[in-house]
């Protein structure tokens, strides 16, 4: 009789073909699922082309990053955002709904609410006032308070124009401990340059359309990758 250890490779070797066949069937099922998923996503796609921003903003795209550019009275305003991780989680810590509830309740529409950075560059073009903004979860979709802002400023700093990242050596003002009068003036400063509630609403619509477009493109790439030999 052969030693036990010498028998093991022969047993494993005979099992390889069945594992390989199972993998192939799994890939086929995966591709079929992705095909159906892509068709469903295309059916519910709200915008076949990206919506336009009012106010003369020009859109520049680089993958998942979007840049909106506008010139006002010699100033250049640049708004940059990225759609990655821009959709808030749908769960809220409550008990999972029953199967009946899942059937009866329509799935909520996913909305992309990305953080965005506003750069205001004066004529000399050397220095930019940079404001890091976001959508507070309790403000998005609220229509009962027409006066409230749907976005907030988190940080303000001066940076060299054209820099892709903030320098830690430059002073950054956190608005959590900021005097409200100064904060209101900063919000008015943005509004005077076209970054107001209307802009923020349109940015959400644009970002949501772009995120959905990229999601469908990702599913198509995934299907091709799984299907390829």
XYZ file of N, CA and C in Angstrom:
687
model
N 0.853 -1.198 0.000
C 0.000 0.000 0.000
C 0.879 1.235 0.000
N 0.481 2.236 -0.803
C 1.238 3.475 -0.870
C 1.044 4.277 0.398
N 2.059 5.046 0.779
C 1.900 5.930 1.929
C 0.741 6.893 1.694
N 0.102 7.254 2.784
C -1.089 8.103 2.688
C -0.800 9.415 1.978
N 0.336 10.055 2.278
C 0.653 11.342 1.675
C 0.804 11.229 0.166
N 1.257 10.133 -0.327
C 1.435 9.959 -1.771
C 0.107 9.755 -2.468
N -0.912 9.349 -1.710
C -2.236 9.151 -2.301
C -3.003 10.464 -2.458
N -2.688 11.427 -1.626
C -3.464 12.674 -1.615
C -3.437 13.399 -2.953
N -2.238 13.589 -3.583
C -2.220 14.307 -4.861
C -3.090 13.656 -5.924
N -3.172 12.321 -5.928
C -3.976 11.631 -6.935
C -5.445 11.935 -6.725
N -5.896 12.025 -5.475
C -7.304 12.332 -5.181
C -7.630 13.753 -5.602
N -6.726 14.694 -5.269
C -6.938 16.094 -5.631
C -6.934 16.260 -7.145
N -6.041 15.533 -7.793
C -5.947 15.663 -9.239
C -7.231 15.239 -9.931
N -7.886 14.199 -9.438
C -9.115 13.745 -10.061
C -10.255 14.721 -9.855
N -10.117 15.611 -8.854
C -11.203 16.555 -8.566
C -11.091 17.830 -9.373
N -9.960 18.078 -9.994
C -9.740 19.344 -10.706
C -10.734 19.575 -11.836
N -11.005 18.577 -12.714
C -11.935 18.829 -13.816
C -13.312 19.294 -13.348
N -13.862 18.692 -12.294
C -15.190 19.086 -11.820
C -15.176 20.503 -11.278
N -14.095 20.879 -10.602
C -13.989 22.248 -10.105
C -13.908 23.226 -11.263
N -13.189 22.860 -12.308
C -13.039 23.730 -13.467
C -14.385 23.899 -14.165
N -15.165 22.828 -14.278
C -16.479 22.900 -14.909
C -17.416 23.779 -14.093
N -17.341 23.653 -12.767
C -18.186 24.468 -11.899
C -17.850 25.935 -12.067
N -16.545 26.240 -12.200
C -16.107 27.619 -12.404
C -16.678 28.169 -13.707
N -16.670 27.371 -14.764
C -17.190 27.799 -16.062
C -18.684 28.063 -15.993
N -19.421 27.194 -15.340
C -20.858 27.393 -15.191
C -21.156 28.634 -14.353
N -20.316 28.861 -13.348
C -20.496 30.055 -12.522
C -20.274 31.324 -13.321
N -19.263 31.309 -14.194
C -19.000 32.468 -15.049
C -20.165 32.722 -15.994
N -20.721 31.655 -16.553
C -21.848 31.795 -17.481
C -23.049 32.413 -16.770
N -23.317 31.928 -15.561
C -24.431 32.482 -14.790
C -24.171 33.945 -14.439
N -22.918 34.253 -14.138
C -22.531 35.628 -13.799
C -22.757 36.553 -14.998
N -22.340 36.103 -16.188
C -22.510 36.902 -17.408
C -23.991 37.123 -17.704
N -24.800 36.071 -17.545
C -26.245 36.202 -17.776
C -26.865 37.201 -16.804
N -26.430 37.133 -15.554
C -26.928 38.078 -14.552
C -26.558 39.507 -14.925
N -25.306 39.713 -15.314
C -24.842 41.058 -15.675
C -25.592 41.591 -16.892
N -25.880 40.718 -17.841
C -26.632 41.132 -19.027
C -28.008 41.651 -18.629
N -28.695 40.911 -17.763
C -30.019 41.340 -17.296
C -29.927 42.629 -16.481
N -28.897 42.712 -15.653
C -28.720 43.894 -14.803
C -28.488 45.145 -15.658
N -27.684 45.022 -16.691
C -27.410 46.155 -17.581
C -28.685 46.605 -18.282
N -29.488 45.644 -18.739
C -30.749 45.983 -19.403
C -31.685 46.728 -18.460
N -31.771 46.266 -17.212
C -32.637 46.927 -16.232
C -32.136 48.329 -15.908
N -30.834 48.473 -15.765
C -30.271 49.793 -15.456
C -30.497 50.767 -16.606
N -30.434 50.290 -17.823
C -30.684 51.162 -18.976
C -32.150 51.597 -19.027
N -33.043 50.725 -18.585
C -34.469 51.063 -18.574
C -34.767 52.200 -17.607
N -34.094 52.193 -16.449
C -34.382 53.206 -15.430
C -33.443 54.403 -15.520
N -32.552 54.398 -16.519
C -31.615 55.513 -16.672
C -32.384 56.783 -17.018
N -32.300 57.765 -16.151
C -33.080 59.004 -16.299
C -32.531 59.889 -17.399
N -31.202 59.966 -17.511
C -30.572 60.832 -18.507
C -29.686 59.995 -19.428
N -30.031 59.973 -20.717
C -29.184 59.282 -21.693
C -27.931 60.102 -21.989
N -28.054 61.421 -21.865
C -26.900 62.316 -21.969
C -26.846 63.148 -20.692
N -25.676 63.627 -20.341
C -25.519 64.371 -19.094
C -26.269 65.693 -19.155
N -27.013 66.035 -18.090
C -27.756 67.302 -18.065
C -26.820 68.502 -18.043
N -27.283 69.594 -18.630
C -26.494 70.824 -18.680
C -26.669 71.615 -17.384
N -25.613 72.298 -16.989
C -25.659 73.206 -15.849
C -26.005 74.602 -16.353
N -26.936 75.273 -15.688
C -27.259 76.645 -16.051
C -26.185 77.580 -15.501
N -26.151 78.804 -16.027
C -25.204 79.777 -15.502
C -23.889 79.850 -16.246
N -23.812 79.177 -17.398
C -22.593 79.277 -18.199
C -21.431 78.434 -17.726
N -21.703 77.376 -16.963
C -20.636 76.487 -16.502
C -20.217 75.546 -17.625
N -18.916 75.398 -17.809
C -18.374 74.458 -18.787
C -17.904 73.199 -18.064
N -18.296 72.044 -18.598
C -17.995 70.764 -17.957
C -16.782 70.100 -18.588
N -15.859 69.660 -17.727
C -14.701 68.880 -18.158
C -14.701 67.573 -17.369
N -14.530 66.454 -18.074
C -14.564 65.142 -17.429
C -13.222 64.438 -17.553
N -12.842 63.771 -16.475
C -11.641 62.936 -16.460
C -11.968 61.690 -15.651
N -12.563 60.700 -16.331
C -13.007 59.503 -15.616
C -14.152 59.843 -14.679
N -13.970 59.542 -13.401
C -15.018 59.812 -12.412
C -14.932 61.219 -11.833
N -13.927 61.977 -12.254
C -13.780 63.346 -11.759
C -14.382 64.329 -12.752
N -15.145 65.274 -12.228
C -15.770 66.302 -13.059
C -15.311 67.675 -12.598
N -15.156 68.556 -13.567
C -14.733 69.921 -13.256
C -15.661 70.891 -13.976
N -16.212 71.843 -13.230
C -17.071 72.878 -13.783
C -16.323 74.203 -13.716
N -16.266 74.898 -14.838
C -15.491 76.136 -14.918
C -16.387 77.277 -15.386
N -16.239 78.427 -14.728
C -17.027 79.610 -15.077
C -16.181 80.853 -14.832
N -16.306 81.839 -15.723
C -15.585 83.098 -15.565
C -16.577 84.229 -15.316
N -16.320 85.004 -14.263
C -17.206 86.105 -13.884
C -16.363 87.337 -13.601
N -16.559 88.383 -14.391
C -15.892 89.672 -14.161
C -14.392 89.513 -13.909
N -13.751 88.730 -14.730
C -12.309 88.562 -14.602
C -11.873 87.482 -13.635
N -12.792 86.961 -12.843
C -12.468 85.866 -11.921
C -12.759 84.518 -12.580
N -12.003 83.519 -12.180
C -12.226 82.162 -12.659
C -12.678 81.303 -11.490
N -13.843 80.684 -11.634
C -14.379 79.816 -10.582
C -14.337 78.383 -11.090
N -13.724 77.514 -10.323
C -13.603 76.102 -10.683
C -14.221 75.256 -9.574
N -15.144 74.397 -9.959
C -15.766 73.471 -9.006
C -15.400 72.050 -9.422
N -14.790 71.311 -8.510
C -14.337 69.953 -8.803
C -15.015 68.959 -7.866
N -15.468 67.835 -8.431
C -16.041 66.774 -7.595
C -15.762 65.418 -8.227
N -15.871 64.368 -7.413
C -15.637 63.005 -7.861
C -16.830 62.153 -7.445
N -17.339 61.352 -8.378
C -18.549 60.582 -8.091
C -18.282 59.320 -7.280
N -17.037 58.906 -7.141
C -16.738 57.713 -6.349
C -17.197 57.902 -4.905
N -17.871 56.897 -4.375
C -18.360 56.914 -2.985
C -19.249 58.125 -2.702
N -20.017 58.550 -3.706
C -20.857 59.740 -3.537
C -22.313 59.425 -3.222
N -22.674 58.138 -3.209
C -24.052 57.759 -2.887
C -24.113 57.312 -1.436
N -24.901 58.008 -0.609
C -24.991 57.641 0.813
C -25.555 56.232 0.981
N -25.177 55.521 2.050
C -25.725 54.185 2.311
C -27.236 54.241 2.440
N -27.917 53.211 1.938
C -29.377 53.185 1.990
C -29.901 52.636 3.307
N -29.063 51.910 4.058
C -29.526 51.355 5.328
C -29.431 52.414 6.414
N -30.316 52.319 7.408
C -30.337 53.305 8.485
C -30.317 52.665 9.865
N -29.934 51.387 9.926
C -29.840 50.730 11.222
C -31.136 50.093 11.690
N -32.210 50.232 10.909
C -33.484 49.646 11.303
C -33.502 48.168 10.939
N -34.553 47.461 11.421
C -34.670 46.041 11.129
C -34.863 45.835 9.635
N -34.314 44.726 9.153
C -34.429 44.444 7.729
C -35.885 44.172 7.385
N -36.390 44.770 6.273
C -37.794 44.579 5.915
C -38.081 43.145 5.508
N -39.346 42.718 5.681
C -39.754 41.382 5.286
C -39.839 41.306 3.771
N -39.989 40.077 3.258
C -40.073 39.896 1.809
C -41.292 40.603 1.245
N -42.392 40.601 2.006
C -43.618 41.270 1.555
C -43.402 42.766 1.448
N -42.706 43.337 2.431
C -42.422 44.766 2.404
C -41.527 45.122 1.233
N -40.574 44.241 0.925
C -39.667 44.493 -0.192
C -40.429 44.550 -1.510
N -41.457 43.692 -1.647
C -42.243 43.666 -2.873
C -43.131 44.896 -2.966
N -43.768 45.264 -1.828
C -44.723 46.365 -1.826
C -44.041 47.718 -1.955
N -42.881 47.879 -1.319
C -42.212 49.169 -1.324
C -41.283 49.297 -2.527
N -41.392 50.421 -3.215
C -40.512 50.677 -4.348
C -39.137 51.076 -3.843
N -38.102 50.574 -4.517
C -36.742 50.903 -4.100
C -36.508 52.404 -4.234
N -35.880 53.024 -3.237
C -35.634 54.466 -3.307
C -34.665 54.805 -4.431
N -34.870 55.964 -5.040
C -33.981 56.403 -6.109
C -32.640 56.810 -5.524
N -31.579 56.265 -6.085
C -30.238 56.570 -5.595
C -29.817 57.952 -6.073
N -29.290 58.738 -5.159
C -28.872 60.103 -5.469
C -27.411 60.288 -5.096
N -26.653 60.856 -6.013
C -25.233 61.117 -5.782
C -25.057 62.520 -5.212
N -24.497 62.591 -4.015
C -24.264 63.883 -3.352
C -22.779 63.998 -2.994
N -21.953 64.307 -3.970
C -20.504 64.313 -3.733
C -20.028 65.552 -2.986
N -18.938 65.398 -2.263
C -18.243 66.583 -1.765
C -17.707 67.336 -2.980
N -17.632 68.649 -2.884
C -17.070 69.403 -4.004
C -16.210 70.550 -3.491
N -15.215 70.892 -4.284
C -14.257 71.936 -3.921
C -14.411 73.108 -4.884
N -14.544 74.297 -4.321
C -14.676 75.518 -5.121
C -13.371 76.300 -5.046
N -12.828 76.638 -6.198
C -11.634 77.486 -6.270
C -12.015 78.814 -6.924
N -11.687 79.905 -6.269
C -11.916 81.237 -6.834
C -10.551 81.865 -7.094
N -10.278 82.145 -8.361
C -8.969 82.664 -8.762
C -9.136 84.082 -9.303
N -8.405 85.008 -8.736
C -8.455 86.401 -9.176
C -7.619 86.595 -10.443
N -7.576 87.836 -10.920
C -6.915 88.146 -12.192
C -5.449 87.731 -12.241
N -4.723 87.922 -11.131
C -3.288 87.613 -11.172
C -3.022 86.118 -11.305
N -3.989 85.287 -10.882
C -3.895 83.849 -11.079
C -2.897 83.115 -10.225
N -2.289 83.789 -9.259
C -1.261 83.142 -8.444
C -1.848 82.392 -7.251
N -2.877 82.968 -6.660
C -3.440 82.393 -5.440
C -4.934 82.135 -5.628
N -5.413 81.056 -5.025
C -6.827 80.707 -5.115
C -7.416 80.577 -3.718
N -8.622 81.127 -3.544
C -9.380 80.881 -2.323
C -10.127 79.576 -2.543
N -9.861 78.594 -1.707
C -10.407 77.253 -1.908
C -11.367 76.918 -0.774
N -12.571 76.480 -1.157
C -13.603 76.153 -0.169
C -14.055 74.716 -0.379
N -13.911 73.910 0.657
C -14.313 72.505 0.621
C -15.756 72.415 1.098
N -16.651 71.936 0.227
C -18.087 71.915 0.537
C -18.638 70.489 0.517
N -19.766 70.312 1.175
C -20.417 69.000 1.179
C -21.915 69.175 1.373
N -22.648 68.065 1.177
C -24.095 68.044 1.376
C -24.397 67.355 2.706
N -24.831 68.091 3.725
C -25.219 67.430 4.976
C -26.403 66.502 4.720
N -26.372 65.311 5.292
C -27.416 64.321 5.034
C -28.798 64.806 5.441
N -28.890 65.605 6.497
C -30.198 66.051 6.961
C -30.746 67.219 6.152
N -29.954 67.744 5.205
C -30.411 68.872 4.400
C -30.818 68.448 2.990
N -30.261 67.352 2.494
C -30.536 66.933 1.123
C -31.981 66.490 0.993
N -32.670 67.051 -0.002
C -34.050 66.675 -0.259
C -35.065 67.377 0.603
N -34.648 68.260 1.493
C -35.576 68.992 2.341
C -36.141 70.182 1.581
N -37.471 70.265 1.506
C -38.108 71.347 0.772
C -38.957 72.240 1.666
N -39.080 71.898 2.937
C -39.957 72.671 3.807
C -39.321 73.988 4.225
N -37.989 74.056 4.214
C -37.323 75.287 4.594
C -36.625 75.875 3.372
N -37.349 76.783 2.685
C -36.832 77.339 1.440
C -35.590 78.180 1.659
N -35.427 78.715 2.870
C -34.314 79.615 3.139
C -33.018 78.870 3.458
N -33.116 77.619 3.845
C -31.929 76.894 4.288
C -31.045 76.509 3.107
N -29.746 76.426 3.376
C -28.788 76.014 2.350
C -28.713 74.495 2.316
N -28.661 73.934 1.122
C -28.613 72.477 1.011
C -27.179 71.963 0.996
N -26.214 72.871 0.980
C -24.822 72.461 1.094
C -24.136 73.335 2.136
N -23.009 72.864 2.620
C -22.279 73.586 3.660
C -20.800 73.682 3.300
N -20.154 74.701 3.853
C -18.707 74.847 3.714
C -18.052 74.179 4.915
N -17.093 73.300 4.672
C -16.401 72.624 5.773
C -15.067 73.272 6.100
N -14.305 73.600 5.056
C -12.974 74.177 5.259
C -12.700 75.253 4.215
N -11.880 76.216 4.605
C -11.490 77.304 3.702
C -9.984 77.498 3.819
N -9.336 77.705 2.681
C -7.887 77.882 2.698
C -7.440 78.649 1.462
N -6.271 79.250 1.542
C -5.619 79.819 0.368
C -4.604 78.804 -0.135
N -4.643 78.543 -1.439
C -3.714 77.608 -2.054
C -3.187 78.204 -3.353
N -2.052 77.721 -3.792
C -1.525 78.146 -5.087
C -2.442 77.623 -6.178
N -2.810 78.471 -7.115
C -3.719 78.050 -8.184
C -3.063 76.956 -9.023
N -3.867 75.980 -9.410
C -3.346 74.880 -10.215
C -2.883 73.687 -9.414
N -2.813 73.804 -8.091
C -2.395 72.675 -7.251
C -3.534 71.663 -7.148
N -3.217 70.392 -7.326
C -4.240 69.351 -7.266
C -4.593 68.965 -5.834
N -3.686 69.183 -4.891
C -3.933 68.832 -3.493
C -3.590 70.009 -2.587
N -4.316 70.073 -1.469
C -4.049 71.125 -0.488
C -2.714 70.862 0.200
N -1.974 71.931 0.434
C -0.735 71.816 1.191
C -1.040 71.961 2.678
N -0.539 71.011 3.461
C -0.774 71.050 4.905
C -0.083 72.234 5.568
N 0.880 72.811 4.885
C 1.610 73.945 5.470
C 0.839 75.257 5.332
N -0.236 75.251 4.532
C -1.079 76.441 4.403
C -2.187 76.395 5.453
N -2.445 77.520 6.078
C -3.471 77.572 7.126
C -4.836 77.212 6.544
N -5.544 76.328 7.247
C -6.879 75.906 6.836
C -7.876 76.227 7.939
N -8.936 76.921 7.559
C -9.966 77.339 8.509
C -11.096 76.326 8.516
N -11.335 75.695 9.669
C -12.446 74.765 9.821
C -13.677 75.538 10.272
N -14.792 75.350 9.587
C -15.981 76.157 9.870
C -16.773 75.685 11.084
N -16.396 74.553 11.675
C -17.130 74.063 12.850
C -17.109 75.072 13.990
N -16.008 75.781 14.125
C -15.875 76.745 15.220
C -15.860 78.185 14.703
N -16.439 78.386 13.526
C -16.391 79.703 12.887
C -17.553 80.581 13.333
N -17.293 81.870 13.440
C -18.344 82.841 13.734
C -19.381 82.807 12.605
N -20.667 82.780 12.989
C -21.722 82.622 11.997
C -21.781 83.786 11.016
N -21.449 84.985 11.469
C -21.462 86.142 10.566
C -20.440 85.966 9.449
N -19.247 85.493 9.802
C -18.211 85.249 8.800
C -18.631 84.122 7.866
N -19.236 83.078 8.429
C -19.696 81.953 7.614
C -20.748 82.410 6.601
N -21.692 83.237 7.050
C -22.733 83.740 6.148
C -22.134 84.566 5.016
N -21.114 85.345 5.326
C -20.458 86.136 4.287
C -19.763 85.227 3.268
N -19.196 84.132 3.734
C -18.565 83.178 2.816
C -19.603 82.532 1.893
N -20.764 82.193 2.453
C -21.835 81.619 1.637
C -22.341 82.634 0.616
N -22.472 83.897 1.033
C -22.887 84.953 0.100
C -21.832 85.157 -0.987
N -20.566 85.045 -0.594
C -19.452 85.170 -1.540
C -19.580 84.120 -2.644
N -19.916 82.890 -2.257
C -20.108 81.826 -3.239
C -21.343 82.081 -4.098
N -22.437 82.500 -3.455
C -23.681 82.741 -4.189
C -23.499 83.819 -5.253
N -22.734 84.850 -4.936
C -22.477 85.924 -5.901
C -21.716 85.419 -7.119
N -21.077 84.275 -6.987
C -20.302 83.695 -8.084
C -20.988 82.477 -8.686
N -22.272 82.335 -8.381
C -23.068 81.286 -9.007
C -23.114 79.968 -8.288
N -22.495 79.882 -7.114
C -22.532 78.635 -6.337
C -23.552 78.814 -5.221
N -24.805 78.498 -5.539
C -25.907 78.670 -4.596
C -26.751 77.401 -4.569
N -27.956 77.481 -4.002
C -28.808 76.300 -3.911
C -29.192 75.755 -5.285
N -29.463 76.657 -6.233
C -29.799 76.212 -7.588
C -28.638 75.430 -8.194
N -27.447 75.965 -8.039
C -26.248 75.276 -8.523
C -26.098 73.919 -7.839
N -26.277 73.897 -6.519
C -26.103 72.654 -5.759
C -27.115 71.598 -6.182
N -28.358 72.015 -6.457
C -29.377 71.082 -6.944
C -28.984 70.510 -8.302
N -28.534 71.377 -9.194
C -28.147 70.934 -10.532
C -26.906 70.047 -10.484
N -26.009 70.325 -9.547
C -24.817 69.492 -9.408
C -25.195 68.078 -8.976
N -26.170 67.960 -8.082
C -26.648 66.642 -7.655
C -27.227 65.880 -8.841
N -28.019 66.576 -9.661
C -28.610 65.933 -10.838
C -27.523 65.488 -11.817
N -26.540 66.351 -12.042
C -25.431 66.012 -12.937
C -24.617 64.852 -12.386
N -24.284 64.917 -11.115
C -23.473 63.875 -10.491
C -24.198 62.534 -10.488
N -25.503 62.560 -10.223
C -26.294 61.328 -10.219
C -26.317 60.700 -11.605
N -26.499 61.531 -12.635
C -26.501 61.026 -14.011
C -25.136 60.460 -14.392
N -24.077 61.157 -13.996
C -22.720 60.700 -14.304
C -22.401 59.407 -13.567
N -22.807 59.311 -12.301
C -22.555 58.102 -11.510
C -23.269 56.903 -12.129
N -24.520 57.106 -12.543
C -25.290 56.011 -13.139
C -24.669 55.594 -14.472
N -24.227 56.566 -15.244
C -23.569 56.287 -16.519
C -22.296 55.467 -16.312
N -21.502 55.851 -15.322
C -20.260 55.132 -15.030
C -20.547 53.739 -14.463
N -21.639 53.615 -13.694
C -22.012 52.311 -13.133
C -22.365 51.332 -14.250
N -23.153 51.796 -15.214
C -23.515 50.940 -16.343
C -22.269 50.564 -17.142
N -21.391 51.520 -17.347
C -20.141 51.249 -18.064
C -19.289 50.225 -17.317
N -19.279 50.320 -15.982
C -18.532 49.352 -15.174
C -19.121 47.951 -15.327
N -20.451 47.842 -15.301
C -21.093 46.537 -15.467
C -20.764 45.940 -16.830
N -20.738 46.785 -17.861
C -20.402 46.299 -19.200
C -18.952 45.811 -19.260
N -18.052 46.556 -18.636
C -16.646 46.128 -18.588
C -16.495 44.830 -17.804
N -17.248 44.714 -16.719
C -17.193 43.508 -15.898
C -17.711 42.308 -16.676
N -18.787 42.501 -17.423
C -19.334 41.412 -18.233
C -18.325 40.954 -19.286
N -17.685 41.910 -19.961
C -16.681 41.555 -20.974
C -15.491 40.829 -20.349
N -15.096 41.276 -19.153
C -13.947 40.658 -18.482
C -14.253 39.217 -18.089
N -15.424 38.986 -17.500
C -15.794 37.632 -17.074
C -15.986 36.724 -18.283
N -16.518 37.285 -19.356
C -16.819 36.499 -20.557
C -15.571 36.154 -21.355
N -14.537 36.986 -21.253
C -13.330 36.777 -22.058
C -12.609 35.502 -21.650
N -11.926 34.888 -22.616
C -11.206 33.629 -22.368
C -9.843 33.907 -21.746
